[in-house]
Short mmCIF file of C-alpha atoms and ligand atoms in Angstrom, two decimals:
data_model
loop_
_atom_site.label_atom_id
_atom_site.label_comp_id
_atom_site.label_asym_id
_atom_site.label_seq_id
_atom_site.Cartn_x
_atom_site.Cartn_y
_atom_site.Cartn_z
CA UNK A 1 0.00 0.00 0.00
CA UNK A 2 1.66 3.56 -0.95
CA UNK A 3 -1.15 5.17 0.72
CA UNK A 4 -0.54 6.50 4.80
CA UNK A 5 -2.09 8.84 6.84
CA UNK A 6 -0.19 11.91 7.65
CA UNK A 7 1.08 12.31 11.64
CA UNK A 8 -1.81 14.79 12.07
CA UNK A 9 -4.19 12.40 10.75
CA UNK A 10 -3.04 9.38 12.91
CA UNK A 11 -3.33 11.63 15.75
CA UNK A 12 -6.91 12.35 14.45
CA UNK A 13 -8.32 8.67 14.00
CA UNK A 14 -6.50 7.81 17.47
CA UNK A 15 -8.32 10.88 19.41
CA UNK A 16 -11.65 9.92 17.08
CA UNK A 17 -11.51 6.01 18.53
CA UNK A 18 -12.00 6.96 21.89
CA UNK A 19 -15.05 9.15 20.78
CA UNK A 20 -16.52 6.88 18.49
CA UNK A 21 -18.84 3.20 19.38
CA UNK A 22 -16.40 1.37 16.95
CA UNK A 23 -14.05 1.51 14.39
CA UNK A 24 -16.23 0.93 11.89
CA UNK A 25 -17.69 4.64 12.70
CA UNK A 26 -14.51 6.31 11.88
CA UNK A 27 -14.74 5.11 8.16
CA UNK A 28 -16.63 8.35 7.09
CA UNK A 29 -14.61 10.62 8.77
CA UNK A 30 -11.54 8.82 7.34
CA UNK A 31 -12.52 9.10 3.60
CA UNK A 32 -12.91 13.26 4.73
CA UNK A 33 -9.43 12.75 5.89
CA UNK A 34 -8.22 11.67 3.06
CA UNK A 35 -9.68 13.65 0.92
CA UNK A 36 -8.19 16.58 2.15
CA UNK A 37 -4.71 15.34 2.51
CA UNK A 38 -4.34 13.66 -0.96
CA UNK A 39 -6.96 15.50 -2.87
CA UNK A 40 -8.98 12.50 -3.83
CA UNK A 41 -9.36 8.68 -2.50
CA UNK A 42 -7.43 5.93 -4.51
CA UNK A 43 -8.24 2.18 -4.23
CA UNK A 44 -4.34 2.17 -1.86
CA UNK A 45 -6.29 4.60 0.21
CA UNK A 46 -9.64 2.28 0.83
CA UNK A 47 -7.22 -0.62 1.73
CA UNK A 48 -5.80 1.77 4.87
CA UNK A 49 -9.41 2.83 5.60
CA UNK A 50 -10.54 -0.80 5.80
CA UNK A 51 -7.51 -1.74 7.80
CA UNK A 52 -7.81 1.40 10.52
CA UNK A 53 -11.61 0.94 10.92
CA UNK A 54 -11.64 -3.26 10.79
CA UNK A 55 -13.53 -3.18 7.67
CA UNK A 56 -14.48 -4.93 4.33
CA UNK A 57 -12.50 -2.64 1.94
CA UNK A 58 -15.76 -3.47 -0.07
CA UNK A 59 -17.61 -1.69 2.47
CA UNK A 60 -15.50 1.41 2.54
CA UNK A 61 -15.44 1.60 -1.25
CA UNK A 62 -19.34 1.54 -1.00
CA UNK A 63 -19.49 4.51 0.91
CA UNK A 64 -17.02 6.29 -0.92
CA UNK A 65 -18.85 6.08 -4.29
CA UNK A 66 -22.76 6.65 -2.39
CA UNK A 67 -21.83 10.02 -1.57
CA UNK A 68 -20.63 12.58 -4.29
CA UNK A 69 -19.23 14.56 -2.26
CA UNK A 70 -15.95 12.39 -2.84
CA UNK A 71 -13.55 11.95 -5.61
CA UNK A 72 -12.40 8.70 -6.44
CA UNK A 73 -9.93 10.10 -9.07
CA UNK A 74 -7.38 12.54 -9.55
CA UNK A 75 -7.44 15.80 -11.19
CA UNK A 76 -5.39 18.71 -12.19
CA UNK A 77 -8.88 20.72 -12.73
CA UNK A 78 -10.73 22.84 -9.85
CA UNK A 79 -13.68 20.64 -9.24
CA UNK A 80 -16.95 22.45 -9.03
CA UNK A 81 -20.13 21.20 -7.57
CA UNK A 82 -23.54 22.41 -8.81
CA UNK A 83 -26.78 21.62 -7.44
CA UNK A 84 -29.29 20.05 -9.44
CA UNK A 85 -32.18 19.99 -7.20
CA UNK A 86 -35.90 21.91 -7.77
CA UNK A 87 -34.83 25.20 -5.73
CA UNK A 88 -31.38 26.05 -7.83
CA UNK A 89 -32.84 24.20 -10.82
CA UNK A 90 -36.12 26.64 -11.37
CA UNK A 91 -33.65 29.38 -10.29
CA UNK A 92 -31.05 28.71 -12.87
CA UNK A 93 -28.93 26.36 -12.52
CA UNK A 94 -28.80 25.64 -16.03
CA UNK A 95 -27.53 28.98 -16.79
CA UNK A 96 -24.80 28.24 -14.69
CA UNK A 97 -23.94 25.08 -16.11
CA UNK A 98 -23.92 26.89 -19.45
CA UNK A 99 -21.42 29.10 -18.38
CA UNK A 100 -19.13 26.84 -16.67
CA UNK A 101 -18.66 25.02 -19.98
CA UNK A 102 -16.80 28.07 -21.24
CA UNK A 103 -13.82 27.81 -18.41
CA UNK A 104 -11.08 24.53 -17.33
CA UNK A 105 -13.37 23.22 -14.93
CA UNK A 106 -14.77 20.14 -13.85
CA UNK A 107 -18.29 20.29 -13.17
CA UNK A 108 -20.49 17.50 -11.38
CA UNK A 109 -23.81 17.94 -9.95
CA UNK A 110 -24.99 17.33 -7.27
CA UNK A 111 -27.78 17.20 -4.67
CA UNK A 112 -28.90 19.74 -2.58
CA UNK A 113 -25.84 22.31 -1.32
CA UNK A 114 -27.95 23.21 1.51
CA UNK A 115 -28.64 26.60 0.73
CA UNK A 116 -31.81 26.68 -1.14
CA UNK A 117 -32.87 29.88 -0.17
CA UNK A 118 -30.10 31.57 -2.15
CA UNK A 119 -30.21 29.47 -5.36
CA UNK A 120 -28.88 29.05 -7.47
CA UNK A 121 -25.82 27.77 -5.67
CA UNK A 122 -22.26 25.89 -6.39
CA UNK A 123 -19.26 25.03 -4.70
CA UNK A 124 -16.01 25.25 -4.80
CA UNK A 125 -13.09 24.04 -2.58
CA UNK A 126 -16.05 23.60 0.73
CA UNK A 127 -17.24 27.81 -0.17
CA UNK A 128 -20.69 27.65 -0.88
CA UNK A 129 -21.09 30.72 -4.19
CA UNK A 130 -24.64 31.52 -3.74
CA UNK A 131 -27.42 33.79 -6.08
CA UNK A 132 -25.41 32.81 -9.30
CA UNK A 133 -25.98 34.40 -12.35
CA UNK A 134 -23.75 33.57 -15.36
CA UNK A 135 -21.53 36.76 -14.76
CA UNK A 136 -21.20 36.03 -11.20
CA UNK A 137 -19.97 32.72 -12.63
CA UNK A 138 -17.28 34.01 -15.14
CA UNK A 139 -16.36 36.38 -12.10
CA UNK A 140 -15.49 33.55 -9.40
CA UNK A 141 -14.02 30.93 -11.93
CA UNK A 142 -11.80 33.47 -12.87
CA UNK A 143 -11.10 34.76 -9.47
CA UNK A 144 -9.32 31.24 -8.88
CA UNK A 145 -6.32 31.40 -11.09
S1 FES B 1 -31.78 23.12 -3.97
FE1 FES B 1 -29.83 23.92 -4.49
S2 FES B 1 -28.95 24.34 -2.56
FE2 FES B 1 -30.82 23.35 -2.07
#
């Protein structure tokens, strides 16, 4: 396995274990962990999950490709999440997704952001970009180079 947990991550999952009923809780906030440290979760990755949190790597793969919210491969691209659901979607989501074909992105949708109220709404990097409009678009994509 090339994949390990940085020292500040060991010390995480070690300080998690005593708050957690079992190591099989910790797998969630494990594939978060690894996320952030490697940018995305490889199959090596799963295999230390599995081993840390005593279970089926099957089981750990599972979650990791239920929830979108994680990224299975690498990329050189910004990601950028944009939520398909009714509130951004009858507030223009579509517009959005028009305009984010323009720039080096890589869009995937996505449920509800959790900010319905200020649809239409994507996100970038854990910021929520709220009350889009294809120039507020151009604006913020651009604002990342
Ligand atoms: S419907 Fe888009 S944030 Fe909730």
């Amino acid at each position: 396995m090339s994949f390990c947990f940085n020292d500040a991550n060991v010390a995480k999952i070690e300080a998690l274990k005593k708050r957690y009923p079992s190591a099989q809780a910790l797998s969630l906030p494990c594939l978060w962990m690894v996320q952030y440290q490697e940018g995305y979760i490889s199959l090596d990755a799963i295999d230390v999950i599995a081993e840390v949190t005593d279970t089926p790597a099957m089981e750990i793969y599972r979650v990791a490709t239920f929830y979108t919210m994680f990224h299975l491969e690498p990329t050189t691209q910004k990601r950028v999440l944009v939520c398909k659901t009714l509130s951004c979607k009858l507030c223009g989501s579509d517009a959005v997704l028009e305009q984010l074909k323009k720039h080096d992105v890589l869009v995937e949708h996505v449920e509800c952001l959790g900010s319905c109220g200020t649809a239409p709404v994507m996100q970038i990097d854990d910021v929520n970009y709220e009350n889009l409009t294809p120039t507020k678009v151009d604006a913020i994509v651009e604002g990342l180079r």
